[in-house]
Amino acid sequence: MNVMEQPFFKEFCKMCQMGFDQGWYERNGGNLSYRLKDEEADAIRNDLDDPKDWKEIGISVPALGKEYFLVTGSGKYFGNVKDDPENNVCVIELNVEGTKYRIVWGLESGGVPTSELPSHLMNHEVKAKIDPEYRLIYHAHTTNIIALTFVLPLEDKVFTRELWEMATECPVVFPDGVGVVEWMVPGGRKIAAKTSKLMEKYDLAIWAHHGTFAAGKDFDLTFGLMHTVEKAAEILVKVLSMTNSKRQTIEPDQFRKLATDFNVTLPEEFLYEK
Ligand code: 13P
Ligand code: ZN
């Protein structure tokens, strides 16, 4: 079947548009990758182009050897994906060792996968080892999360707790919390290693003064995760704009009650006394 007729492909394009509509994707900001299921890779095999040359990834992800990914192109605009996917996204295949990739579909007028490919693939590898159902890594330039990285200490426990307090559903949607990466040069092995280390513990990693990475099992869940954390950040920005001392909030014991009723585990490290 034609690549563009595949349900996963349509959902990928829809997710790019939804993120763009949220204002998270100025210019070429942000990127998205989806790890194809074996049957999805089989279904598109006859529609692939002649493969381009193998290129070094700059990192190695042996657990993902020979897998296929749908990824946004570097320098491409999310706002253009829906109307012109062939020129803005590509399917890549990894070599057996997980050290090289080659483009097997898309980016027809030229280009390469996102410059954040090392972070995407290292995150995919960590998540696939934890649970093979993880399929998506989503990077967005989330305005309010970025704003908070200028005023909150860059600590996992502070970001997690402050964001949890902003909406009752937050601890249910991201019970493991969020990790924070201090400012680093993007696009390389070092930031990829740091981010993927956090992905061993969390589904969300914040890059200071840059944006957010989310990992998820399907398109709705991954978009919903990013949407929820960014919405919490928006509320926190509003609260901090009014006051830096809340009159009332959700207290540790209330989080514990919520955890029992909603059947989630909330790590005690985030329920500290302030
Ligand atoms: P790309 O255009 O290479 O995907 O880069 C955008 C970005 O958000 C870098 O962090
Ligand atoms: Zn970015």
PDB file of C-alpha atoms in Angstrom, residues 5-193:
ATOM      1  CA  GLU A   5      -2.412   5.976   2.744  1.00  0.00           C
ATOM      2  CA  GLN A   6      -1.205   4.192   5.885  1.00  0.00           C
ATOM      3  CA  PRO A   7      -3.135   5.063   9.056  1.00  0.00           C
ATOM      4  CA  PHE A   8       0.101   5.713  10.988  1.00  0.00           C
ATOM      5  CA  PHE A   9       1.224   8.144   8.292  1.00  0.00           C
ATOM      6  CA  LYS A  10      -2.059  10.069   8.386  1.00  0.00           C
ATOM      7  CA  GLU A  11      -1.926  10.245  12.178  1.00  0.00           C
ATOM      8  CA  PHE A  12       1.665  11.488  12.032  1.00  0.00           C
ATOM      9  CA  CYS A  13       0.700  14.339   9.682  1.00  0.00           C
ATOM     10  CA  LYS A  14      -2.335  15.178  11.821  1.00  0.00           C
ATOM     11  CA  MET A  15      -0.167  15.362  14.940  1.00  0.00           C
ATOM     12  CA  CYS A  16       2.260  17.758  13.217  1.00  0.00           C
ATOM     13  CA  GLN A  17      -0.672  20.012  12.326  1.00  0.00           C
ATOM     14  CA  MET A  18      -2.170  19.837  15.832  1.00  0.00           C
ATOM     15  CA  GLY A  19       1.141  20.881  17.394  1.00  0.00           C
ATOM     16  CA  PHE A  20       1.508  23.669  14.855  1.00  0.00           C
ATOM     17  CA  ASP A  21      -2.002  24.886  15.689  1.00  0.00           C
ATOM     18  CA  GLN A  22      -0.966  25.065  19.361  1.00  0.00           C
ATOM     19  CA  GLY A  23       1.839  27.487  18.461  1.00  0.00           C
ATOM     20  CA  TRP A  24       4.599  25.100  19.482  1.00  0.00           C
ATOM     21  CA  TYR A  25       6.284  25.053  16.065  1.00  0.00           C
ATOM     22  CA  GLU A  26       7.638  28.409  14.971  1.00  0.00           C
ATOM     23  CA  ARG A  27       9.653  28.157  11.740  1.00  0.00           C
ATOM     24  CA  ASN A  28      11.348  24.716  11.716  1.00  0.00           C
ATOM     25  CA  GLY A  29      11.123  24.342  15.508  1.00  0.00           C
ATOM     26  CA  GLY A  30      10.366  20.887  16.889  1.00  0.00           C
ATOM     27  CA  ASN A  31      10.476  17.386  15.453  1.00  0.00           C
ATOM     28  CA  LEU A  32       8.621  14.078  15.616  1.00  0.00           C
ATOM     29  CA  SER A  33       9.549  10.442  15.102  1.00  0.00           C
ATOM     30  CA  TYR A  34       7.463   7.263  14.984  1.00  0.00           C
ATOM     31  CA  ARG A  35       8.918   3.730  15.221  1.00  0.00           C
ATOM     32  CA  LEU A  36       7.032   1.556  12.742  1.00  0.00           C
ATOM     33  CA  LYS A  37       5.522  -1.771  13.772  1.00  0.00           C
ATOM     34  CA  ASP A  38       6.880  -4.743  11.800  1.00  0.00           C
ATOM     35  CA  GLU A  39       3.584  -5.134   9.943  1.00  0.00           C
ATOM     36  CA  GLU A  40       3.589  -1.423   9.056  1.00  0.00           C
ATOM     37  CA  ALA A  41       7.105  -1.707   7.640  1.00  0.00           C
ATOM     38  CA  ASP A  42       6.025  -4.790   5.643  1.00  0.00           C
ATOM     39  CA  ALA A  43       2.942  -2.983   4.337  1.00  0.00           C
ATOM     40  CA  ILE A  44       4.964  -0.134   2.773  1.00  0.00           C
ATOM     41  CA  ARG A  45       7.948  -2.154   1.532  1.00  0.00           C
ATOM     42  CA  ASN A  46       6.767  -2.163  -2.111  1.00  0.00           C
ATOM     43  CA  ASP A  47       6.205   1.592  -2.125  1.00  0.00           C
ATOM     44  CA  LEU A  48       9.682   2.578  -0.927  1.00  0.00           C
ATOM     45  CA  ASP A  49      12.106   4.555  -3.108  1.00  0.00           C
ATOM     46  CA  ASP A  50      15.560   3.380  -4.096  1.00  0.00           C
ATOM     47  CA  PRO A  51      17.414   3.756  -0.788  1.00  0.00           C
ATOM     48  CA  LYS A  52      19.784   6.718  -0.450  1.00  0.00           C
ATOM     49  CA  ASP A  53      23.328   6.276   0.914  1.00  0.00           C
ATOM     50  CA  TRP A  54      23.938   5.104   4.463  1.00  0.00           C
ATOM     51  CA  LYS A  55      24.808   8.005   6.783  1.00  0.00           C
ATOM     52  CA  GLU A  56      26.348   7.974  10.255  1.00  0.00           C
ATOM     53  CA  ILE A  57      23.899   8.798  13.060  1.00  0.00           C
ATOM     54  CA  GLY A  58      26.674   9.822  15.476  1.00  0.00           C
ATOM     55  CA  ILE A  59      25.431   7.491  18.212  1.00  0.00           C
ATOM     56  CA  SER A  60      24.678   3.800  18.308  1.00  0.00           C
ATOM     57  CA  VAL A  61      21.318   2.220  19.103  1.00  0.00           C
ATOM     58  CA  PRO A  62      21.945  -1.514  18.556  1.00  0.00           C
ATOM     59  CA  ALA A  63      18.573  -2.504  20.040  1.00  0.00           C
ATOM     60  CA  LEU A  64      16.897  -0.655  17.141  1.00  0.00           C
ATOM     61  CA  GLY A  65      18.963  -2.227  14.340  1.00  0.00           C
ATOM     62  CA  LYS A  66      17.030  -2.700  11.055  1.00  0.00           C
ATOM     63  CA  GLU A  67      13.982  -0.831  12.360  1.00  0.00           C
ATOM     64  CA  TYR A  68      12.069   1.776  10.321  1.00  0.00           C
ATOM     65  CA  PHE A  69      11.110   5.272  11.515  1.00  0.00           C
ATOM     66  CA  LEU A  70       8.929   8.022  10.127  1.00  0.00           C
ATOM     67  CA  VAL A  71      10.630  11.328  11.015  1.00  0.00           C
ATOM     68  CA  THR A  72      10.306  15.024  10.257  1.00  0.00           C
ATOM     69  CA  GLY A  73      13.022  16.572   8.104  1.00  0.00           C
ATOM     70  CA  SER A  74      15.640  18.960   9.449  1.00  0.00           C
ATOM     71  CA  GLY A  75      14.817  22.577   8.684  1.00  0.00           C
ATOM     72  CA  LYS A  76      11.286  21.640   7.611  1.00  0.00           C
ATOM     73  CA  TYR A  77       8.239  23.440   8.969  1.00  0.00           C
ATOM     74  CA  PHE A  78       5.537  21.487  10.854  1.00  0.00           C
ATOM     75  CA  GLY A  79       2.938  23.786   9.287  1.00  0.00           C
ATOM     76  CA  ASN A  80       3.829  22.404   5.828  1.00  0.00           C
ATOM     77  CA  VAL A  81       3.680  18.689   6.667  1.00  0.00           C
ATOM     78  CA  LYS A  82      -0.043  18.105   6.139  1.00  0.00           C
ATOM     79  CA  ASP A  83      -0.190  19.614   2.625  1.00  0.00           C
ATOM     80  CA  ASP A  84       3.207  18.437   1.411  1.00  0.00           C
ATOM     81  CA  PRO A  85       4.410  15.415   3.399  1.00  0.00           C
ATOM     82  CA  GLU A  86       6.638  14.013   0.626  1.00  0.00           C
ATOM     83  CA  ASN A  87       8.930  17.028   0.923  1.00  0.00           C
ATOM     84  CA  ASN A  88       8.869  17.485   4.689  1.00  0.00           C
ATOM     85  CA  VAL A  89       9.077  14.037   6.269  1.00  0.00           C
ATOM     86  CA  CYS A  90      10.901  10.803   5.495  1.00  0.00           C
ATOM     87  CA  VAL A  91      11.015   7.124   6.329  1.00  0.00           C
ATOM     88  CA  ILE A  92      14.460   5.933   7.409  1.00  0.00           C
ATOM     89  CA  GLU A  93      15.854   2.474   7.932  1.00  0.00           C
ATOM     90  CA  LEU A  94      18.666   1.729  10.416  1.00  0.00           C
ATOM     91  CA  ASN A  95      21.547  -0.656   9.737  1.00  0.00           C
ATOM     92  CA  VAL A  96      21.917  -3.837  11.798  1.00  0.00           C
ATOM     93  CA  GLU A  97      24.347  -2.212  14.243  1.00  0.00           C
ATOM     94  CA  GLY A  98      22.119   0.826  14.758  1.00  0.00           C
ATOM     95  CA  THR A  99      24.940   3.215  13.828  1.00  0.00           C
ATOM     96  CA  LYS A 100      23.757   4.369  10.381  1.00  0.00           C
ATOM     97  CA  TYR A 101      20.516   5.324   8.684  1.00  0.00           C
ATOM     98  CA  ARG A 102      19.354   5.673   5.099  1.00  0.00           C
ATOM     99  CA  ILE A 103      16.323   7.459   3.686  1.00  0.00           C
ATOM    100  CA  VAL A 104      13.974   5.014   1.966  1.00  0.00           C
ATOM    101  CA  TRP A 105      11.008   7.325   1.323  1.00  0.00           C
ATOM    102  CA  GLY A 106      10.237  11.059   1.280  1.00  0.00           C
ATOM    103  CA  LEU A 107      12.229  14.311   1.421  1.00  0.00           C
ATOM    104  CA  GLU A 108      11.809  14.276  -2.351  1.00  0.00           C
ATOM    105  CA  SER A 109      13.341  17.682  -2.907  1.00  0.00           C
ATOM    106  CA  GLY A 110      16.310  16.777  -0.703  1.00  0.00           C
ATOM    107  CA  GLY A 111      17.171  17.080   2.937  1.00  0.00           C
ATOM    108  CA  VAL A 112      18.015  14.995   5.959  1.00  0.00           C
ATOM    109  CA  PRO A 113      16.108  13.800   9.040  1.00  0.00           C
ATOM    110  CA  THR A 114      15.830  16.128  12.029  1.00  0.00           C
ATOM    111  CA  SER A 115      19.068  17.328  13.608  1.00  0.00           C
ATOM    112  CA  GLU A 116      17.719  15.858  16.848  1.00  0.00           C
ATOM    113  CA  LEU A 117      17.843  12.317  15.400  1.00  0.00           C
ATOM    114  CA  PRO A 118      20.420  11.219  18.038  1.00  0.00           C
ATOM    115  CA  SER A 119      18.062  12.262  20.869  1.00  0.00           C
ATOM    116  CA  HIS A 120      15.043  10.698  19.171  1.00  0.00           C
ATOM    117  CA  LEU A 121      16.752   7.373  18.562  1.00  0.00           C
ATOM    118  CA  MET A 122      18.420   7.128  21.963  1.00  0.00           C
ATOM    119  CA  ASN A 123      15.068   7.922  23.599  1.00  0.00           C
ATOM    120  CA  HIS A 124      13.339   5.311  21.415  1.00  0.00           C
ATOM    121  CA  GLU A 125      15.924   2.729  22.400  1.00  0.00           C
ATOM    122  CA  VAL A 126      15.489   3.386  26.133  1.00  0.00           C
ATOM    123  CA  LYS A 127      11.706   3.296  25.875  1.00  0.00           C
ATOM    124  CA  ALA A 128      11.549   0.208  23.622  1.00  0.00           C
ATOM    125  CA  LYS A 129      13.670  -1.688  26.161  1.00  0.00           C
ATOM    126  CA  ILE A 130      11.298  -0.705  28.977  1.00  0.00           C
ATOM    127  CA  ASP A 131       8.182  -1.477  26.939  1.00  0.00           C
ATOM    128  CA  PRO A 132       8.135  -2.254  23.191  1.00  0.00           C
ATOM    129  CA  GLU A 133       4.719  -0.571  22.941  1.00  0.00           C
ATOM    130  CA  TYR A 134       6.422   2.860  23.069  1.00  0.00           C
ATOM    131  CA  ARG A 135       6.439   4.220  19.512  1.00  0.00           C
ATOM    132  CA  LEU A 136       6.695   8.021  19.546  1.00  0.00           C
ATOM    133  CA  ILE A 137       9.191  10.661  20.519  1.00  0.00           C
ATOM    134  CA  TYR A 138       7.844  14.191  20.211  1.00  0.00           C
ATOM    135  CA  HIS A 139       9.873  17.384  20.605  1.00  0.00           C
ATOM    136  CA  ALA A 140       7.999  20.697  20.850  1.00  0.00           C
ATOM    137  CA  HIS A 141       8.952  24.288  21.605  1.00  0.00           C
ATOM    138  CA  THR A 142       6.341  24.587  24.349  1.00  0.00           C
ATOM    139  CA  THR A 143       6.117  28.290  25.179  1.00  0.00           C
ATOM    140  CA  ASN A 144       5.112  28.138  28.839  1.00  0.00           C
ATOM    141  CA  ILE A 145       7.432  25.299  29.814  1.00  0.00           C
ATOM    142  CA  ILE A 146      10.289  27.259  28.253  1.00  0.00           C
ATOM    143  CA  ALA A 147       9.255  30.374  30.201  1.00  0.00           C
ATOM    144  CA  LEU A 148       9.337  28.410  33.473  1.00  0.00           C
ATOM    145  CA  THR A 149      12.931  27.305  32.843  1.00  0.00           C
ATOM    146  CA  PHE A 150      13.944  30.931  33.466  1.00  0.00           C
ATOM    147  CA  VAL A 151      12.333  31.188  36.901  1.00  0.00           C
ATOM    148  CA  LEU A 152      12.160  27.747  38.544  1.00  0.00           C
ATOM    149  CA  PRO A 153      15.242  25.861  39.727  1.00  0.00           C
ATOM    150  CA  LEU A 154      16.206  23.332  37.055  1.00  0.00           C
ATOM    151  CA  GLU A 155      15.380  20.352  39.268  1.00  0.00           C
ATOM    152  CA  ASP A 156      13.143  17.399  38.426  1.00  0.00           C
ATOM    153  CA  LYS A 157      11.469  17.481  41.812  1.00  0.00           C
ATOM    154  CA  VAL A 158      10.577  21.185  41.636  1.00  0.00           C
ATOM    155  CA  PHE A 159       9.205  21.065  38.074  1.00  0.00           C
ATOM    156  CA  THR A 160       7.250  17.872  38.783  1.00  0.00           C
ATOM    157  CA  ARG A 161       5.652  19.156  41.961  1.00  0.00           C
ATOM    158  CA  GLU A 162       4.857  22.644  40.655  1.00  0.00           C
ATOM    159  CA  LEU A 163       3.300  21.242  37.462  1.00  0.00           C
ATOM    160  CA  TRP A 164       1.342  18.561  39.348  1.00  0.00           C
ATOM    161  CA  GLU A 165      -0.172  21.258  41.562  1.00  0.00           C
ATOM    162  CA  MET A 166      -1.550  23.139  38.558  1.00  0.00           C
ATOM    163  CA  ALA A 167      -4.280  20.661  37.627  1.00  0.00           C
ATOM    164  CA  THR A 168      -5.702  17.645  39.408  1.00  0.00           C
ATOM    165  CA  GLU A 169      -5.318  15.495  36.302  1.00  0.00           C
ATOM    166  CA  CYS A 170      -1.558  16.161  36.017  1.00  0.00           C
ATOM    167  CA  PRO A 171      -0.319  13.552  38.504  1.00  0.00           C
ATOM    168  CA  VAL A 172      -2.658  11.036  36.869  1.00  0.00           C
ATOM    169  CA  VAL A 173      -1.413  11.844  33.345  1.00  0.00           C
ATOM    170  CA  PHE A 174       2.311  11.951  34.249  1.00  0.00           C
ATOM    171  CA  PRO A 175       2.619  10.089  37.578  1.00  0.00           C
ATOM    172  CA  ASP A 176       6.334   9.418  37.066  1.00  0.00           C
ATOM    173  CA  GLY A 177       7.050  13.163  36.927  1.00  0.00           C
ATOM    174  CA  VAL A 178       9.231  15.204  34.562  1.00  0.00           C
ATOM    175  CA  GLY A 179      12.983  15.369  34.114  1.00  0.00           C
ATOM    176  CA  VAL A 180      14.936  18.552  33.441  1.00  0.00           C
ATOM    177  CA  VAL A 181      18.075  18.956  31.328  1.00  0.00           C
ATOM    178  CA  GLU A 182      20.150  22.074  32.021  1.00  0.00           C
ATOM    179  CA  TRP A 183      20.959  24.244  28.985  1.00  0.00           C
ATOM    180  CA  MET A 184      23.073  22.322  26.506  1.00  0.00           C
ATOM    181  CA  VAL A 185      23.946  22.621  22.824  1.00  0.00           C
ATOM    182  CA  PRO A 186      21.158  20.772  20.966  1.00  0.00           C
ATOM    183  CA  GLY A 187      21.529  18.327  18.126  1.00  0.00           C
ATOM    184  CA  GLY A 188      24.301  16.081  19.370  1.00  0.00           C
ATOM    185  CA  ARG A 189      25.325  13.023  21.277  1.00  0.00           C
ATOM    186  CA  LYS A 190      25.795  14.718  24.664  1.00  0.00           C
ATOM    187  CA  ILE A 191      22.280  16.117  25.001  1.00  0.00           C
ATOM    188  CA  ALA A 192      20.917  12.848  23.578  1.00  0.00           C
ATOM    189  CA  ALA A 193      22.698  10.842  26.263  1.00  0.00           C
TER     190      ALA A 193
END
